[in-house]
Coordinates of C-alpha atoms in Angstrom, one line a residue:
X1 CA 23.5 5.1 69.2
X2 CA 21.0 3.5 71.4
X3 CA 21.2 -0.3 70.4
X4 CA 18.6 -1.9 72.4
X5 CA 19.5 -5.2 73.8
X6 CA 19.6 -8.1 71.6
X7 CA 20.7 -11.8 72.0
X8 CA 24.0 -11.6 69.8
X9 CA 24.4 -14.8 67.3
X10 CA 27.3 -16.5 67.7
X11 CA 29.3 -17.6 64.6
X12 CA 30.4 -21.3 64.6
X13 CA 33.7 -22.8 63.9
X14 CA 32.5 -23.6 60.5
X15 CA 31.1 -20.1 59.6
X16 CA 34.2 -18.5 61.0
X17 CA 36.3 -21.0 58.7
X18 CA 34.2 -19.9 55.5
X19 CA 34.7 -16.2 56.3
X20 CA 38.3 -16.9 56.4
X21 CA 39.2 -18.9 53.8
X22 CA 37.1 -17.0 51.4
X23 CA 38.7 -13.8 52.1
X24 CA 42.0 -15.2 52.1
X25 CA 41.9 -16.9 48.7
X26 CA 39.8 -13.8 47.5
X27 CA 42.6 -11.4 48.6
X28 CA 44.9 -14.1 47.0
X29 CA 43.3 -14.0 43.2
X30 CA 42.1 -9.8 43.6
X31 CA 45.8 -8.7 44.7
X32 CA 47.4 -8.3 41.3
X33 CA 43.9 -6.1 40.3
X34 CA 43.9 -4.4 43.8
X35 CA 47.7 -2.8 43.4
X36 CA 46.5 -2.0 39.5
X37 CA 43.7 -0.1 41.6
X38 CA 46.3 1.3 44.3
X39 CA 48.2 2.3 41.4
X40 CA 45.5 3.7 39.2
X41 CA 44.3 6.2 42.3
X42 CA 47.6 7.3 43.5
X43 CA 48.4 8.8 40.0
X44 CA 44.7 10.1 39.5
X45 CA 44.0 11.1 43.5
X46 CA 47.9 11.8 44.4
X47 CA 46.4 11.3 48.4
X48 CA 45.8 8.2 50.3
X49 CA 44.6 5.1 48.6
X50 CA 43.1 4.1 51.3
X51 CA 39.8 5.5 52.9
X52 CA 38.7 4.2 56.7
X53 CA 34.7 4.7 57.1
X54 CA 33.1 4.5 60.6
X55 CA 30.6 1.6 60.5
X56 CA 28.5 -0.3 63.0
X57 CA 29.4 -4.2 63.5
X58 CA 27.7 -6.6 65.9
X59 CA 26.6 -5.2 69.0
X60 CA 26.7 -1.7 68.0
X61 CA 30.4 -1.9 68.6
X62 CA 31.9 0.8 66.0
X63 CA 34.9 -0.3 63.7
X64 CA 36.4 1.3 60.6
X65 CA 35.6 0.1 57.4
X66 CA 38.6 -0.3 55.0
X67 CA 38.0 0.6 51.2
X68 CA 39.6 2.2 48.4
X69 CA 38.7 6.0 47.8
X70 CA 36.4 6.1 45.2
X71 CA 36.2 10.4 44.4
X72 CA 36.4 12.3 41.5
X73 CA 37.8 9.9 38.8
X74 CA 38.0 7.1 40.6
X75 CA 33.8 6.4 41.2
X76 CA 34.2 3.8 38.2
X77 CA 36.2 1.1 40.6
X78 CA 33.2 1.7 42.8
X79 CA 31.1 0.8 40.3
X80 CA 33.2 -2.3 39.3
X81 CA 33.1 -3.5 42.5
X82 CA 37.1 -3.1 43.4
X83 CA 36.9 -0.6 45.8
X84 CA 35.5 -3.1 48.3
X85 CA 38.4 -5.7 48.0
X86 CA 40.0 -4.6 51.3
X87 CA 36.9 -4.9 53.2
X88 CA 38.4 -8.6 53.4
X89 CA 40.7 -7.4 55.4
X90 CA 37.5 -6.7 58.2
X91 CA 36.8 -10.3 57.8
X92 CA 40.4 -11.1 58.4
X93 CA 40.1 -9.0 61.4
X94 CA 36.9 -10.8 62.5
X95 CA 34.9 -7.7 62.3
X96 CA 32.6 -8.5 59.2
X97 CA 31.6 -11.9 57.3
X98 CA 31.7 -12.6 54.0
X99 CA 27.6 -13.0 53.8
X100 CA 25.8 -10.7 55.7
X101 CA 24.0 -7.3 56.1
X102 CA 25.9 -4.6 55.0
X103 CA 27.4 -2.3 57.9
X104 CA 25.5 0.9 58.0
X105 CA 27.1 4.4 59.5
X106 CA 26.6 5.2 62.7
X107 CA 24.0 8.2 61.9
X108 CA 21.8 6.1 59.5
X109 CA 22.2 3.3 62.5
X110 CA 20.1 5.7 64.5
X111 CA 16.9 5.7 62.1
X112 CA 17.0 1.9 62.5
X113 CA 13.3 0.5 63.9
X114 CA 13.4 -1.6 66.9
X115 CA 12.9 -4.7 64.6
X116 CA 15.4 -4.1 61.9
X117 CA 18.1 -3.3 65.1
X118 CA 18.3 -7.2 64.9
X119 CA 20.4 -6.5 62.0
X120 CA 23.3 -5.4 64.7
X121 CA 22.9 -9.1 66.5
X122 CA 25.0 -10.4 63.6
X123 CA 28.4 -9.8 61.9
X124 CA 27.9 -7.2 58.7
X125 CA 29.1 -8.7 55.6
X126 CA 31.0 -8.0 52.6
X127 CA 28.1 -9.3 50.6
X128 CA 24.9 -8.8 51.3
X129 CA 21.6 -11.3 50.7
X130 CA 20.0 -8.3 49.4
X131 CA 22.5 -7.6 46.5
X132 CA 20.2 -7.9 43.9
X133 CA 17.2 -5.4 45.7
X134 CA 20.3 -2.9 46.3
X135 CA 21.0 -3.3 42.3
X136 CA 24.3 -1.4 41.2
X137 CA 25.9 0.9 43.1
X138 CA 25.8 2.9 39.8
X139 CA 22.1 2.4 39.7
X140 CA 21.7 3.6 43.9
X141 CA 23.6 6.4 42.8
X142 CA 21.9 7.5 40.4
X143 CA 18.3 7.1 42.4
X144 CA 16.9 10.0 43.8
X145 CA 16.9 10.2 47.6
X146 CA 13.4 8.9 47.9
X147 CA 13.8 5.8 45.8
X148 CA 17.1 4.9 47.9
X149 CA 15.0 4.9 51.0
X150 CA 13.0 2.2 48.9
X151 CA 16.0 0.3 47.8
X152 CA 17.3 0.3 51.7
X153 CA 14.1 -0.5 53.0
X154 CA 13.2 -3.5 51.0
X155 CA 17.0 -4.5 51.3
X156 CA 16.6 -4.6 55.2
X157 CA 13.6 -6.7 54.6
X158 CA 16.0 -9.3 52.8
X159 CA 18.2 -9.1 55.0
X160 CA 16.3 -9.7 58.5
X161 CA 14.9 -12.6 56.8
X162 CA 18.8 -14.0 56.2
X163 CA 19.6 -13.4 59.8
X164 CA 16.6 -15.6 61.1
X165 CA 17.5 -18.6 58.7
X166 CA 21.1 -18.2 57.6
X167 CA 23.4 -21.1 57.7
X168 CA 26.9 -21.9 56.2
X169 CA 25.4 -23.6 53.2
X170 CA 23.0 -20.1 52.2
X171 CA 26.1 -18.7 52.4
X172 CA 27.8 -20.1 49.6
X173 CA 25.0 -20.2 47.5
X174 CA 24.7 -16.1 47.9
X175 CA 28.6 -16.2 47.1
X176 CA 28.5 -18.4 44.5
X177 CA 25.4 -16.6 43.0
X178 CA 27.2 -13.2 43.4
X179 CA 30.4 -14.0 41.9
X180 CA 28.7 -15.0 38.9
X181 CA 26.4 -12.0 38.6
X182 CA 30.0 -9.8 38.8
X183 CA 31.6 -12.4 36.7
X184 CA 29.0 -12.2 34.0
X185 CA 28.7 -8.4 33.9
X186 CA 32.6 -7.9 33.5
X187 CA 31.5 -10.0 31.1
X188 CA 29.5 -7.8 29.2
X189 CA 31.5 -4.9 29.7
X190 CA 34.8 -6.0 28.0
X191 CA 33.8 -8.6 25.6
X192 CA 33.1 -5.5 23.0
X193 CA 36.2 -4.4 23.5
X194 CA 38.0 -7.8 22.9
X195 CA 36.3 -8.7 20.0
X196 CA 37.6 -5.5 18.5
X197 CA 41.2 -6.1 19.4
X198 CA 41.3 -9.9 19.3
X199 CA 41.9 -9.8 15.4
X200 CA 44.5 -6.9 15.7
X201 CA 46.3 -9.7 18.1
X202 CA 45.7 -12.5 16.1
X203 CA 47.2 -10.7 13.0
X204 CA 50.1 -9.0 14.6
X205 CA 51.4 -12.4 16.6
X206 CA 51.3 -14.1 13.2
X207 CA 53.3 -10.9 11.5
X208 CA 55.5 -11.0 14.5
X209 CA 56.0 -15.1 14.6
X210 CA 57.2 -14.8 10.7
X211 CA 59.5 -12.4 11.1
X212 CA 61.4 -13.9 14.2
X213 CA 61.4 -17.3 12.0
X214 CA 62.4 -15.2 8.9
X215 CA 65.5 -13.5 11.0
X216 CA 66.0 -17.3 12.9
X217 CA 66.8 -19.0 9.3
X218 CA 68.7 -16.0 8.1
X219 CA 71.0 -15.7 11.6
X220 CA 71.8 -20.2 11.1
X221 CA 71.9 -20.1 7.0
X222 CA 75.0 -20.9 6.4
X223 CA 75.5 -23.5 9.2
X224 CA 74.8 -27.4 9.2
X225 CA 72.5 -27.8 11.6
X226 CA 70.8 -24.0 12.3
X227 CA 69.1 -25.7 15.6
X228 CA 72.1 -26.7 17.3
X229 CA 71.4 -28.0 21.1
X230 CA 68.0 -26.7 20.8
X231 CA 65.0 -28.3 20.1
X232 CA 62.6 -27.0 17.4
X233 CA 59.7 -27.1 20.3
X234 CA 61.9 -24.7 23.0
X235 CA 62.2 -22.5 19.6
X236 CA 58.9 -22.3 18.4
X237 CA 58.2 -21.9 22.2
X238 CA 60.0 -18.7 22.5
X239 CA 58.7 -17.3 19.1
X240 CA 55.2 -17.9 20.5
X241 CA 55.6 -16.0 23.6
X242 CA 57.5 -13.1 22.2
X243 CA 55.1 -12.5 19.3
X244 CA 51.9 -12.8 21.7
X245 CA 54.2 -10.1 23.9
X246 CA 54.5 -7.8 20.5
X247 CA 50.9 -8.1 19.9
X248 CA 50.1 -7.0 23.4
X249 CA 52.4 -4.1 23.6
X250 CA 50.5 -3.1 20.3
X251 CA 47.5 -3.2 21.9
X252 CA 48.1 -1.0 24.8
X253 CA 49.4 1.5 22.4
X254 CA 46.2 1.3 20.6
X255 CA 47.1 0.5 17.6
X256 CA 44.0 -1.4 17.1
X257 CA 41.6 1.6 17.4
X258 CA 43.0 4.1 14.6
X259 CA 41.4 4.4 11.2
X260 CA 44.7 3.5 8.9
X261 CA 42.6 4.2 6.2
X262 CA 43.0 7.9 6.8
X263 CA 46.3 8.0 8.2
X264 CA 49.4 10.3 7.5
X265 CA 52.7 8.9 7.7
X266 CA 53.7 10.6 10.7
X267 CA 51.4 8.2 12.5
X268 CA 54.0 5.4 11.8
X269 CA 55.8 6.3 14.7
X270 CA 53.5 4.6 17.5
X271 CA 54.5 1.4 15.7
X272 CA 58.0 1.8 16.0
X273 CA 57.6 3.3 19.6
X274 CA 55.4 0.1 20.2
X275 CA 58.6 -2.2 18.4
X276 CA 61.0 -0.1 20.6
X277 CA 60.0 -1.1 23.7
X278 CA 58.9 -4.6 22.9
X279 CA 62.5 -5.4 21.7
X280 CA 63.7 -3.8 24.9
X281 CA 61.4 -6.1 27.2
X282 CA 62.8 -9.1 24.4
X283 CA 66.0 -8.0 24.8
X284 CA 66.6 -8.0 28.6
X285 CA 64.1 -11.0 29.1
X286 CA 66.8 -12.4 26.7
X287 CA 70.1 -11.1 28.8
X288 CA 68.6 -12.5 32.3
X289 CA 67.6 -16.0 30.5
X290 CA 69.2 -18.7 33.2
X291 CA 71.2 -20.9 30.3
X292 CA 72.5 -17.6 28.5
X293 CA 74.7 -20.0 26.8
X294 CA 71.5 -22.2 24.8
X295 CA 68.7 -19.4 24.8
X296 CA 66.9 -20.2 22.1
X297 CA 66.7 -16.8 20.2
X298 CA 70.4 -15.0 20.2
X299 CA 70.1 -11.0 20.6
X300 CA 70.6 -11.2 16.8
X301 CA 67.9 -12.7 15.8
X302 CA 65.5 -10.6 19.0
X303 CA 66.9 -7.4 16.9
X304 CA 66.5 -8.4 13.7
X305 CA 62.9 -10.4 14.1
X306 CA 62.1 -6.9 15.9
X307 CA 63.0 -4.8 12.8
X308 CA 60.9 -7.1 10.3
X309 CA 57.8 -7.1 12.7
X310 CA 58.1 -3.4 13.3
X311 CA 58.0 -3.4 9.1
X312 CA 55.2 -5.8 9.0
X313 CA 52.9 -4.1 11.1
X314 CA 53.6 -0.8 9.0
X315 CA 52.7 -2.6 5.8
X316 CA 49.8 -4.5 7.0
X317 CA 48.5 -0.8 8.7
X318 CA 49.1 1.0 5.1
X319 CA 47.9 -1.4 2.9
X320 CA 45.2 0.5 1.9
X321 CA 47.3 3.0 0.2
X322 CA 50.3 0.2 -0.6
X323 CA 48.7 -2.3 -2.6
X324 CA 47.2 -0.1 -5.0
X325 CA 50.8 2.0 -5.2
X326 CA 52.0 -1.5 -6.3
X327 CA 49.2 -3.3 -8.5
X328 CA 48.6 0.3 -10.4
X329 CA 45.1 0.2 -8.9
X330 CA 45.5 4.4 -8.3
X331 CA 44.3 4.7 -11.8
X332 CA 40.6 4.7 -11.2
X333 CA 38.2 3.2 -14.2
X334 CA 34.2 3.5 -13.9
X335 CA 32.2 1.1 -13.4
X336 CA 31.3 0.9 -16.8
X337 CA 34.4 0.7 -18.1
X338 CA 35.1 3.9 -19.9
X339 CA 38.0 5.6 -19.9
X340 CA 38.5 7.4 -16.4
X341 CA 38.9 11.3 -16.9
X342 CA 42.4 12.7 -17.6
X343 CA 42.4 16.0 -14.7
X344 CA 45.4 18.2 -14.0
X345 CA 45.2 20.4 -10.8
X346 CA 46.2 23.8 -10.5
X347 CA 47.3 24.3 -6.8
X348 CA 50.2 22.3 -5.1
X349 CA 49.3 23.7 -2.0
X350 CA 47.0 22.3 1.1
X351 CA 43.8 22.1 -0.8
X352 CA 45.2 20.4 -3.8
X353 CA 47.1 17.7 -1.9
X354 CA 43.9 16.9 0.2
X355 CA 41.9 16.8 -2.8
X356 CA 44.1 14.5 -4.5
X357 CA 43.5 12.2 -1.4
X358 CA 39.9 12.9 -1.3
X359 CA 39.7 11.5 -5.2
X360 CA 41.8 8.5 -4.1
X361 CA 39.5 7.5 -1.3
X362 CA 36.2 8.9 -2.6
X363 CA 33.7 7.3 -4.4
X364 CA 32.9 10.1 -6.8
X365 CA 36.9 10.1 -7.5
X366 CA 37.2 7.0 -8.8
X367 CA 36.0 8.5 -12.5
X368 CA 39.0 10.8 -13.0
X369 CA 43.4 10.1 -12.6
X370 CA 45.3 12.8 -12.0
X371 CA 48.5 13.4 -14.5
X372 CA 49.8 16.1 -12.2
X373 CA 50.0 19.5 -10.9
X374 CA 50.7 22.8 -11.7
X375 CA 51.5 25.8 -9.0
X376 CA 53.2 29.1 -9.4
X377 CA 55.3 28.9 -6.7
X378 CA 58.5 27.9 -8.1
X379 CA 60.4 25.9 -5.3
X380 CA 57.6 23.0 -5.6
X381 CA 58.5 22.8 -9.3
X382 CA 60.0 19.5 -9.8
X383 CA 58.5 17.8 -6.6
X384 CA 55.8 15.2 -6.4
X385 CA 52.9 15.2 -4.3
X386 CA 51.4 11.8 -3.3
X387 CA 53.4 10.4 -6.2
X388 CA 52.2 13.3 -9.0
X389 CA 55.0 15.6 -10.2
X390 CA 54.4 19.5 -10.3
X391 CA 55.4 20.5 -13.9
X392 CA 55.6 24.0 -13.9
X393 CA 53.3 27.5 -13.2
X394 CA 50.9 29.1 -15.4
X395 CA 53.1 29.1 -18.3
X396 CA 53.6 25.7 -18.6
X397 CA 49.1 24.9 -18.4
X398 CA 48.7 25.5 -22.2
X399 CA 51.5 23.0 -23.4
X400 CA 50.5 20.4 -20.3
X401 CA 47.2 20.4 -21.7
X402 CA 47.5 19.3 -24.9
X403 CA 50.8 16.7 -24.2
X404 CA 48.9 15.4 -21.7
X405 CA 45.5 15.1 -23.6
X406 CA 43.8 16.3 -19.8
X407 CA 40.1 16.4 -20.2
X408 CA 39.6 18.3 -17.0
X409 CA 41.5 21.7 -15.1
X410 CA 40.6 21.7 -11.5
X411 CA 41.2 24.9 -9.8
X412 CA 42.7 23.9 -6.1
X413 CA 44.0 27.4 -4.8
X414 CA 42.2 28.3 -2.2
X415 CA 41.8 32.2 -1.2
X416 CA 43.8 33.1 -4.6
X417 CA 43.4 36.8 -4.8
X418 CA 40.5 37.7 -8.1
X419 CA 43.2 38.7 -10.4
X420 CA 45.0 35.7 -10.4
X421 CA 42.1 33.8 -10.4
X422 CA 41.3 35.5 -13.9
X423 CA 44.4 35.3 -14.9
X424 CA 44.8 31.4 -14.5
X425 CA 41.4 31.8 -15.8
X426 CA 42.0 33.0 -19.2
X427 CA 44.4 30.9 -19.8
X428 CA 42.9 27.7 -18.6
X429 CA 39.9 29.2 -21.2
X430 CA 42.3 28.7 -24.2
X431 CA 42.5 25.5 -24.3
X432 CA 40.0 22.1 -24.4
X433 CA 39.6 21.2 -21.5
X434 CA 36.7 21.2 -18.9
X435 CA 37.4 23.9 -15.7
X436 CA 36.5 22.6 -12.7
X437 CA 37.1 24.1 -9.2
X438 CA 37.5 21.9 -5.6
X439 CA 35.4 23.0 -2.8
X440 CA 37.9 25.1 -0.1
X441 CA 38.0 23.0 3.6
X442 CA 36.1 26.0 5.2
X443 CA 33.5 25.3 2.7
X444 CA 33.4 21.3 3.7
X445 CA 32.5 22.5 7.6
X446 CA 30.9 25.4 7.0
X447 CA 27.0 25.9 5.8
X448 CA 27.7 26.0 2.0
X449 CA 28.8 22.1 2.1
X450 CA 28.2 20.3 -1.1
X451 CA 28.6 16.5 -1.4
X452 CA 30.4 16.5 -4.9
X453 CA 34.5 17.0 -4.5
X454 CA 34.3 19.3 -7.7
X455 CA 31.6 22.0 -8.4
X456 CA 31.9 25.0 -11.8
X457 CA 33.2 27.8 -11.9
X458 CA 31.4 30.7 -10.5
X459 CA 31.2 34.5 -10.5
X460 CA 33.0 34.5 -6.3
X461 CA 36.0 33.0 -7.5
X462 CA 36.3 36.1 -10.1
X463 CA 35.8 38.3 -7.6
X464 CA 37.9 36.9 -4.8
X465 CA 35.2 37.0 -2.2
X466 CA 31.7 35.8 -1.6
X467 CA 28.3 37.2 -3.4
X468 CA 26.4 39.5 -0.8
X469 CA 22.9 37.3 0.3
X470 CA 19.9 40.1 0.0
X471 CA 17.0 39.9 2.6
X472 CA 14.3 39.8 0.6
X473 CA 11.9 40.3 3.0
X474 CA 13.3 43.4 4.7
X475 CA 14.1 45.0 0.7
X476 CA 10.1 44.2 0.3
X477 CA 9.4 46.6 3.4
X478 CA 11.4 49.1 2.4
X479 CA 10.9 49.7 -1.6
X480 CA 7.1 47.9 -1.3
X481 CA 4.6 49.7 -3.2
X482 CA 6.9 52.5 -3.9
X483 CA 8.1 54.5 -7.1
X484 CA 12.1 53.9 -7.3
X485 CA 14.9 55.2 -9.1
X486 CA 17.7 53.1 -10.2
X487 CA 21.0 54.5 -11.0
X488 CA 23.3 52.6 -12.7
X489 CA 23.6 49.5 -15.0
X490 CA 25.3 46.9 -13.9
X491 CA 24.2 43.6 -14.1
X492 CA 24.1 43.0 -10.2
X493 CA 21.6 45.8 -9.6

């Protein structure tokens, strides 16, 4: 590359010490995270995990750089900083330091002035003095090319300056300084997302803890002393760890970040896939225990504190819609203390069920209690629907009406066809109650949206279809200022 000749600085026994038990400790403390990495890009890359770089070292001697591949989906541990973990493996090798200027490739070597070649006279380093003019390698990426030349320009700066005073102790104050810059930024980045799932934990190790000391007391009832050999403190030991395990398997099923509010009852099955395997990884922890004879939690009491936690977490997740099944709460009053409004619906089907939700949850559904539904399909006769029973079709809307007292009919049917509509109609007219009819889904999404769950009756549910939207404008061009003849007189022309 034509490195012009340069007095080379020796390192001392005391730099080369540094470098090595720095990168040996760091390698120590990053391995668990750097075979999470390994792991991470071999099912995201399926290729190498490694990637060897050409790079320029002291001298101008070339070496290869060793780093984790950082392409496609796997730029964020760039970003983090992991990918450059094995580059302590260079410093192993004696090839870099762990404080110096950052080894450049052998093309962008070239470019270097005869000054900044002064840069080669010294080992490259896995940190450099200029880390905070190089900014994140988020921040350089994003850069344009001409502010990059910037950054590396001004970082070159800091760095000659490093190589004509550096000395052991500038090196630990750039590491130190470094790992705190990294340490505070991880920092930043997860402490969001641990104060959103701290209370999940907190609440599901307590759930957890009271039901393995629920199924403890129930496995040793009926004996004189239920603690045996074992202490209460190896007990409430083992309770600890395995309800702080429950809570964690929880988490990384991300239990934590779904709105329960709104959930079916299907989505009970995470939690009991979450249960599964935690009272698997109880189980066998359990089986392998060295003094199988006096483990402190028998497989009884792992199975059965795994059922009650697995029931807990249910009950704690739905006890939005629990608690007010139980303390009658479902039968909404207004604020002002009136009566809520009797309402039957007319539709068992997929808009009548999701309003009946909807007027459970929403605020404008808090006025009315629904005393059940009506359908004219005959196989849901007899079934309940959130907890409301269907009582019968169109024949039976009449007499429901008045045994029931309902103040309100709301129409829930969908795209009935018009004739049925009129029918259900006429009779629905015949008695004294209000006819109301709930908006259709496609309506909710589409661009005739209208905040209020219930709207009147209107001339397109007669008809079975939508009313035809005139351009005014282009009807003004045509007829405008002309004579016309109308035949015809219907109320729509």
């Amino acid at each position: 590359m034509g490195f012009r000749s340069q007095s080379i600085i020796r390192d001392t026994p005391v730099r080369r010490v540094f470098d090595v038990v720095i990168a040996s400790a760091a390698l120590a403390i990053a391995s668990p995270l750097l075979g999470l990495a390994a792991l991470y890009l071999k099912l995201v890359l399926r290729g190498p995990v490694l990637a060897h770089e050409e790079r320029v070292g002291r001298g101008g001697a070339i070496f290869r750089l060793i780093r984790l591949r950082t392409t496609g989906g796997a730029r964020v541990l760039d970003v983090l900083g992991i990918a450059a973990i094995p580059e302590l493996m260079n410093v192993l090798r004696g090839q870099m330091s762990i404080v110096g200027p950052r080894p450049c490739p052998p093309a962008d070597a070239a470019w270097h002035t005869p000054s900044e070649e002064r840069l080669f006279t010294v080992r490259p380093g896995v940190i450099s003095p200029a880390w905070r003019a190089h900014g994140h390698p988020a921040d350089l990426v994003a850069a344009n090319r001409s502010d990059q030349r910037e950054l590396a320009a001004g970082g070159r700066m800091i760095e000659l300056r490093y190589v004509q005073h550096r000395t052991v102790a500038t090196d630990a104050v750039i590491v130190i300084r470094a790992g705190g810059w990294l340490l505070i930024r991880v920092v930043r980045i997860l402490a969001p997302a641990v104060w959103r799932a701290l209370p999940w934990v907190v609440v599901d190790s307590l759930i957890s803890a009271a039901s393995f000391f629920v199924a403890y007391f129930l496995r040793f009832l009926d004996t004189a002393h239920p603690y045996g050999a074992i202490n209460d403190g190896t007990v409430i030991r083992a309770i600890a760890l395995t309800s702080v395990g429950f809570a964690l398997i929880n988490l990384c099923f991300r239990l934590h970040r779904r709105a329960w509010r709104y959930a079916a009852g299907v989505e009970v099955l995470p939690i009991v896939v979450a249960v599964l395997i935690s009272a698997t990884a109880a189980t066998a922890l359990d089986l392998v225990h060295p003094y199988a004879a006096t483990r402190p939690l028998p497989l009884s009491v792992v199975l059965v504190g795994s059922l009650f936690s697995a029931v807990g977490f249910a009950v704690f997740r739905y006890r939005s819609r629990i608690v007010p099944a139980i303390t009658l709460f479902t039968r909404p009053t207004s604020t002002t203390g009136a009566q809520p409004t009797r309402a039957a619906v007319y539709g068992a089907g997929e808009l009548g069920q999701l309003l009946v939700r909807r007027l459970r949850t929403h605020v404008d559904g808090r006025g009315y209690r629904i005393v059940g539904f009506l359908d004219d399909d005959r196989h849901k006769h007899g079934l309940t629907v959130h907890g409301i029973k269907v009582v019968g079709g169109r024949d039976a809307l009449r007499s429901f009406v008045a045994k029931k007292n309902v103040d309100v009919i709301v129409l829930a049917m969908g795209s009935t066809a018009g004739t049925d509509m009129r029918d259900i109609l006429a009779i629905a007219q015949g008695t004294a109650a209000q006819i109301k009819v709930a908006h259709d889904v496609v309506n909710w999404i589409g661009d005739r949206y209208s905040a209020a769950l219930l709207r009147d009756m209107k001339a397109e549910d007669l008809i079975g279809r939508q009313a035809t939207k005139l351009d005014h404008e282009r009807c003004h061009d045509l007829v405008g200022g002309k004579t016309v003849l109308v035949t015809g007189g219907c109320g729509s022309i």
